[in-house]
Coordinates of C-alpha atoms in Angstrom, one line a residue:
X516 CA 4.8 -21.7 30.0
X517 CA 5.9 -18.9 27.7
X518 CA 6.3 -15.2 28.6
X519 CA 4.7 -13.6 25.6
X520 CA 3.2 -10.1 26.2
X521 CA 0.8 -9.7 23.3
X522 CA -1.0 -12.1 21.0
X523 CA 0.2 -10.6 17.7
X524 CA 2.3 -7.7 16.4
X525 CA 2.3 -6.4 12.9
X526 CA 5.7 -5.7 11.5
X527 CA 4.3 -3.3 8.9
X528 CA 3.8 -0.8 11.7
X529 CA 7.6 -0.7 11.9
X530 CA 8.3 -0.8 8.2
X531 CA 9.7 2.8 8.0
X532 CA 11.4 2.7 11.3
X533 CA 14.7 4.5 11.0
X534 CA 16.4 2.3 13.6
X535 CA 19.0 -0.3 12.6
X536 CA 17.5 -3.8 12.0
X537 CA 19.2 -5.2 15.1
X538 CA 17.5 -2.5 17.3
X539 CA 14.1 -3.2 15.7
X540 CA 14.5 -6.9 16.4
X541 CA 15.4 -6.1 20.0
X542 CA 12.2 -4.0 20.3
X543 CA 10.2 -6.9 18.9
X544 CA 11.7 -9.2 21.4
X545 CA 10.8 -6.8 24.2
X546 CA 7.2 -6.7 23.0
X547 CA 7.4 -10.5 23.0
X548 CA 4.5 -11.2 20.6
X549 CA 3.3 -14.8 20.4
X550 CA 2.7 -14.1 16.7
X551 CA 4.5 -11.7 14.4
X552 CA 2.8 -10.7 11.1
X553 CA 4.8 -9.8 8.0
X554 CA 3.5 -8.9 4.5
X555 CA 4.4 -9.7 0.9
X556 CA 8.1 -9.7 0.0
X557 CA 9.6 -6.8 1.9
X558 CA 13.3 -7.2 2.1
X559 CA 13.4 -5.4 5.4
X560 CA 11.2 -8.0 7.0
X561 CA 13.7 -10.7 6.1
X562 CA 16.6 -8.6 7.4
X563 CA 14.9 -8.0 10.8
X564 CA 13.8 -11.7 11.1
X565 CA 17.5 -12.7 10.7
X566 CA 18.1 -11.1 14.0
X567 CA 15.3 -12.8 15.9
X568 CA 15.9 -16.2 17.6
X569 CA 14.6 -19.1 15.5
X570 CA 11.1 -20.4 16.5
X571 CA 9.1 -17.2 16.2
X572 CA 5.5 -17.8 15.0
X573 CA 5.2 -15.9 11.7
X574 CA 1.9 -15.1 10.1
X575 CA 2.7 -14.1 6.5
X576 CA 0.1 -12.0 4.7
X577 CA 0.4 -12.4 1.0
X578 CA -1.4 -10.4 -1.7
X579 CA -1.9 -11.0 -5.4
X580 CA -3.0 -8.5 -8.0
X581 CA -4.7 -11.1 -10.1
X582 CA -4.0 -12.0 -13.7
X583 CA -5.8 -9.4 -15.7
X584 CA -2.9 -7.0 -15.5
X585 CA 0.6 -6.5 -16.9
X586 CA 1.6 -4.8 -13.7
X587 CA 3.5 -6.3 -10.7
X588 CA 1.5 -9.2 -9.3
X589 CA 2.7 -8.8 -5.7
X590 CA 2.4 -5.2 -4.7
X591 CA 5.0 -3.1 -2.8
X592 CA 7.7 -5.7 -3.4
X593 CA 8.8 -5.0 -7.0
X594 CA 12.5 -5.9 -6.5
X595 CA 12.0 -9.3 -4.8
X596 CA 12.3 -12.7 -6.5
X597 CA 9.3 -14.6 -5.0
X598 CA 10.8 -18.1 -5.0
X599 CA 14.2 -17.0 -3.6
X600 CA 12.5 -14.8 -1.0
X601 CA 10.3 -17.7 0.2
X602 CA 13.2 -20.1 0.3
X603 CA 15.3 -17.8 2.5
X604 CA 12.3 -17.0 4.8
X605 CA 11.6 -20.7 5.3
X606 CA 15.3 -21.3 6.1
X607 CA 15.5 -18.8 8.9
X608 CA 14.1 -21.4 11.4
X609 CA 10.9 -19.6 12.2
X610 CA 7.4 -21.2 12.1
X611 CA 5.9 -19.6 9.0
X612 CA 2.2 -19.8 8.1
X613 CA 1.0 -17.8 5.0
X614 CA -2.5 -16.6 4.4
X615 CA -4.4 -14.4 1.9
X616 CA -7.9 -13.0 1.3
X617 CA -9.5 -15.1 -1.4
X618 CA -9.3 -18.6 -3.1
X619 CA -8.1 -17.0 -6.3
X620 CA -5.3 -15.2 -4.5
X621 CA -4.1 -18.5 -3.0
X622 CA -4.3 -20.3 -6.4
X623 CA -2.3 -17.7 -8.1
X624 CA 0.3 -17.5 -5.3
X625 CA 0.7 -21.3 -5.5
X626 CA 1.4 -20.9 -9.2
X627 CA 3.9 -18.1 -8.7
X628 CA 5.6 -19.6 -5.6
X629 CA 5.5 -23.5 -5.7
X630 CA 7.2 -23.7 -2.3
X631 CA 3.9 -22.3 -0.8
X632 CA 2.1 -25.5 -1.7
X633 CA 4.0 -27.3 1.0
X634 CA 2.6 -25.1 3.7
X635 CA -0.7 -24.7 5.4
X636 CA -2.2 -21.7 3.7
X637 CA -5.1 -19.9 5.2
X638 CA -7.8 -17.6 3.8
X639 CA -9.3 -14.7 5.8
X640 CA -11.0 -11.7 4.1
X641 CA -10.5 -8.1 5.0
X642 CA -13.1 -6.9 7.5
X643 CA -15.7 -4.3 6.7
X644 CA -14.9 -1.1 8.6
X645 CA -17.4 0.2 11.1
X646 CA -19.4 3.1 9.5
X647 CA -18.7 6.5 10.9
X648 CA -22.0 7.5 12.4
X649 CA -21.8 11.3 11.8
X650 CA -20.4 11.0 8.3
X651 CA -22.8 13.2 6.3
X652 CA -24.4 12.6 3.0
X653 CA -25.6 16.2 2.8
X654 CA -22.5 18.1 3.8
X655 CA -20.2 16.7 1.1
X656 CA -22.8 17.2 -1.6
X657 CA -23.4 20.7 -0.4
X658 CA -19.7 21.4 -0.5
X659 CA -19.8 20.4 -4.2
X660 CA -22.8 22.8 -4.8
X661 CA -25.0 19.9 -5.9
X662 CA -28.8 20.2 -5.9
X663 CA -31.1 17.5 -4.4
X664 CA -31.9 16.2 -7.9
X665 CA -28.3 16.0 -9.1
X666 CA -26.8 12.6 -9.7
X667 CA -23.3 12.0 -8.3
X668 CA -21.1 9.2 -9.6
X669 CA -17.9 8.2 -7.8
X670 CA -14.6 6.6 -8.5
X671 CA -11.4 6.3 -6.4
X672 CA -8.2 4.7 -5.6
X673 CA -4.5 5.0 -6.6
X674 CA -3.9 7.1 -9.7
X675 CA -2.3 4.2 -11.5
X676 CA -3.3 2.7 -14.9
X677 CA -4.3 -0.6 -13.3
X678 CA -6.9 1.2 -11.2
X679 CA -8.6 2.8 -14.3
X680 CA -9.6 6.2 -12.8
X681 CA -8.3 8.0 -15.9
X682 CA -10.5 5.8 -18.1
X683 CA -13.6 6.6 -16.1
X684 CA -12.9 10.3 -16.1
X685 CA -12.4 10.4 -19.9
X686 CA -15.5 8.2 -20.5
X687 CA -17.5 10.6 -18.3
X688 CA -16.3 13.7 -20.2
X689 CA -17.1 12.2 -23.6
X690 CA -20.3 10.4 -22.9
X691 CA -22.2 11.9 -19.9
X692 CA -23.5 15.3 -21.1
X693 CA -26.3 15.7 -18.6
X694 CA -25.6 18.9 -16.7
X695 CA -27.2 17.4 -13.6
X696 CA -24.8 14.5 -13.4
X697 CA -21.4 14.9 -11.7
X698 CA -18.4 12.7 -11.0
X699 CA -16.4 12.7 -7.8
X700 CA -12.9 11.2 -7.9
X701 CA -11.0 10.4 -4.8
X702 CA -7.5 9.8 -6.1
X703 CA -4.3 8.7 -4.3
X704 CA -1.3 10.0 -6.4
X705 CA 1.2 7.4 -7.5
X706 CA 4.0 9.9 -7.7
X707 CA 5.0 13.1 -5.9
X708 CA 3.8 16.5 -7.0
X709 CA 0.4 15.5 -8.5
X710 CA -2.2 18.2 -8.1
X711 CA -5.9 18.5 -8.9
X712 CA -5.0 20.9 -11.8
X713 CA -2.5 18.5 -13.3
X714 CA -5.0 15.6 -13.1
X715 CA -7.8 17.7 -14.5
X716 CA -5.8 19.0 -17.5
X717 CA -4.7 15.4 -18.3
X718 CA -8.3 14.2 -18.4
X719 CA -9.5 17.2 -20.5
X720 CA -6.7 16.6 -23.0
X721 CA -7.4 12.9 -23.3
X722 CA -11.1 13.5 -23.7
X723 CA -10.7 16.4 -26.2
X724 CA -12.7 18.8 -24.1
X725 CA -12.1 22.3 -22.8
X726 CA -13.8 22.0 -19.4
X727 CA -14.2 19.3 -16.7
X728 CA -16.3 21.4 -14.2
X729 CA -18.7 18.5 -13.5
X730 CA -15.8 16.4 -12.3
X731 CA -14.8 17.0 -8.7
X732 CA -11.3 15.9 -7.5
X733 CA -10.2 15.0 -4.0
X734 CA -6.5 14.3 -3.7
X735 CA -6.4 11.9 -0.8
X736 CA -4.3 9.4 1.1
X737 CA -4.8 6.0 2.6
X738 CA -6.9 5.5 5.8
X739 CA -9.1 8.6 5.5
X740 CA -12.0 6.6 6.8
X741 CA -14.2 9.4 8.1
X742 CA -14.0 11.3 4.8
X743 CA -14.5 8.1 2.9
X744 CA -17.7 7.3 4.8
X745 CA -19.0 10.7 3.6
X746 CA -17.8 10.0 0.1
X747 CA -19.6 6.7 -0.2
X748 CA -22.8 8.1 1.3
X749 CA -22.9 11.1 -1.0
X750 CA -22.8 8.8 -4.1
X751 CA -25.6 7.6 -6.3
X752 CA -23.5 5.1 -8.1
X753 CA -19.9 3.9 -7.5
X754 CA -17.7 2.9 -10.4
X755 CA -14.8 0.5 -9.8
X756 CA -12.5 0.1 -12.8
X757 CA -9.6 -1.7 -11.3
X758 CA -8.1 -4.8 -13.0
X759 CA -5.6 -5.5 -10.2
X760 CA -6.6 -6.0 -6.6
X761 CA -5.9 -8.5 -3.9
X762 CA -9.2 -7.5 -2.3
X763 CA -10.7 -4.2 -3.6
X764 CA -11.6 -2.0 -0.6
X765 CA -13.1 0.7 -2.7
X766 CA -15.5 -2.0 -3.9
X767 CA -16.2 -3.8 -0.6
X768 CA -16.6 -0.6 1.4
X769 CA -19.0 1.0 -1.1
X770 CA -21.0 -2.2 -1.4
X771 CA -21.1 -2.7 2.4
X772 CA -22.6 0.8 2.8
X773 CA -25.3 0.0 0.3
X774 CA -24.0 2.1 -2.7
X775 CA -25.1 0.8 -6.1
X776 CA -21.8 -0.3 -7.6
X777 CA -20.6 -1.2 -11.1
X778 CA -17.3 -3.1 -11.3
X779 CA -14.9 -3.8 -14.2
X780 CA -14.9 -7.4 -15.3
X781 CA -11.4 -8.6 -14.4
X782 CA -9.5 -11.7 -13.3
X783 CA -8.8 -10.3 -9.8
X784 CA -10.4 -10.1 -6.4
X785 CA -12.9 -7.4 -7.2
X786 CA -14.8 -10.0 -9.2
X787 CA -14.6 -12.6 -6.5
X788 CA -15.8 -11.1 -3.2
X789 CA -19.4 -10.6 -4.0
X790 CA -21.9 -12.9 -5.9
X791 CA -24.2 -11.2 -8.4
X792 CA -22.2 -8.0 -8.6
X793 CA -23.0 -5.9 -11.7
X794 CA -20.0 -6.2 -14.0
X795 CA -18.9 -3.9 -16.9
X796 CA -16.8 -5.2 -19.8
X797 CA -15.0 -1.9 -19.9
X798 CA -16.0 1.7 -19.2
X799 CA -14.3 3.2 -22.3
X800 CA -16.9 1.7 -24.7
X801 CA -19.9 2.0 -22.4
X802 CA -22.7 3.9 -24.0
X803 CA -25.0 6.2 -22.0
X804 CA -27.9 3.8 -22.6
X805 CA -25.9 0.8 -21.4
X806 CA -24.8 2.7 -18.4
X807 CA -28.4 3.6 -17.4
X808 CA -29.4 -0.1 -17.6
X809 CA -26.5 -1.3 -15.6
X810 CA -27.0 1.4 -13.0
X811 CA -30.6 0.4 -12.6
X812 CA -29.5 -3.2 -12.1
X813 CA -27.0 -2.1 -9.5
X814 CA -29.7 -0.2 -7.6
X815 CA -31.9 -3.3 -7.5
X816 CA -29.0 -5.5 -6.2
X817 CA -27.5 -3.0 -3.7
X818 CA -29.5 -4.0 -0.6
X819 CA -28.8 -7.7 -1.0
X820 CA -25.1 -7.1 -1.7
X821 CA -24.9 -4.9 1.4
X822 CA -26.4 -7.7 3.5
X823 CA -23.9 -10.1 2.1
X824 CA -21.0 -7.8 2.9
X825 CA -22.2 -7.3 6.5
X826 CA -22.9 -11.0 7.0
X827 CA -19.6 -12.4 5.6
X828 CA -17.2 -9.6 6.2
X829 CA -18.4 -7.9 9.4
X830 CA -15.6 -7.3 11.9
X831 CA -16.8 -9.9 14.5
X832 CA -17.1 -12.6 11.8
X833 CA -13.6 -11.9 10.3
X834 CA -12.0 -11.5 13.8
X835 CA -13.4 -14.9 14.8
X836 CA -12.0 -16.5 11.6
X837 CA -8.7 -14.8 12.1
X838 CA -8.3 -16.0 15.7
X839 CA -9.4 -19.5 14.8
X840 CA -6.7 -19.6 12.1
X841 CA -4.0 -18.4 14.5
X842 CA -5.1 -20.8 17.2
X843 CA -5.1 -23.8 14.8
X844 CA -1.5 -23.0 13.9
X845 CA -0.3 -22.4 17.5
X846 CA 1.9 -25.3 18.8
X847 CA 0.2 -27.3 21.6
X848 CA 2.7 -26.1 24.2
X849 CA 1.8 -22.5 23.5
X850 CA -2.0 -22.9 23.4
X851 CA -2.6 -21.9 27.0
X852 CA -0.7 -18.6 26.4
X853 CA -2.7 -18.1 23.2
X854 CA -6.0 -18.4 25.1
X855 CA -4.8 -16.1 27.8
X856 CA -3.5 -13.4 25.4
X857 CA -6.6 -13.6 23.2
X858 CA -8.7 -12.3 26.2
X859 CA -6.6 -9.2 26.7
X860 CA -8.2 -6.0 25.3
X861 CA -4.9 -4.7 24.0
X862 CA -4.2 -7.9 22.1
X863 CA -7.7 -7.8 20.6
X864 CA -7.3 -4.2 19.5
X865 CA -4.1 -5.1 17.7
X866 CA -5.9 -8.0 15.9
X867 CA -8.7 -5.8 14.9
X868 CA -6.2 -3.4 13.3
X869 CA -4.8 -6.2 11.3
X870 CA -8.1 -7.5 9.9
X871 CA -9.3 -4.2 8.4
X872 CA -6.2 -3.7 6.2

């Protein structure tokens, strides 16, 4: 019988911990997780794992940008060599089991890291977050001084070329002249010091216009879920222009909340996670007439896509798949402990935190 205290601990929670690696490893040992989750190719994960006794059960979350982009394929690990990292990880003596979010991710990761083909490799999607009940459609639109008959388009994500927000803003300024149509951009800066004024001037210069008053900019950060619920609910149409996503939360969250959504055609997860999604070849060359037709199609498909999201990606569904994956990989002599820990409220809360990011 083991002496594990919790079912699973996520190392990412400790990623910026200022303590020495040995001290972090000691803290993990005191937490005594049956499973420890690491992500991608972070060098610090390897460094800490060197200080843990061999035999730790490791769940390895791997992401892949897709192959429509010249940008780094495995995010947040730009300095790592995938094959060397994997070889060293597997040589530490831990019991490592990788997983990702989609079939495409797994296929591309197998191509990039052949060693992964020798391992059991699971697939579990990211769960839909629970809607915030008091997130208001009206209050956000009112804060933007929109009338009831105004149309609000939305875009969001990291302010990085692979996410395509610049392209949407410039397309809007050049092509959408209707004074009753507005664009709300929720942007996460990709470098320090980015302000709304800097972003706005950049878009105006690129579009060759003097004013961008019908574009509204929210400089945000990750995990603003309450605000994001209001954001999605305020929109008439969501525009997703990313060509590099391992999942695509701005897509899945909007679709799950019933927002008519147009997505860029790309060889990445945003094109994989929903059947019959309305796809756009690119926004830069999209005419006003083409946009209207595509938006009408997105409105027709929105209810069915929302049902799909909340059938396949609802938290209880994903949590069940996640726990089944962990249990299948738990050695027989630890299964009794797995089943005991899986019933603990604290352990289940930690698992739910893992499946929505």
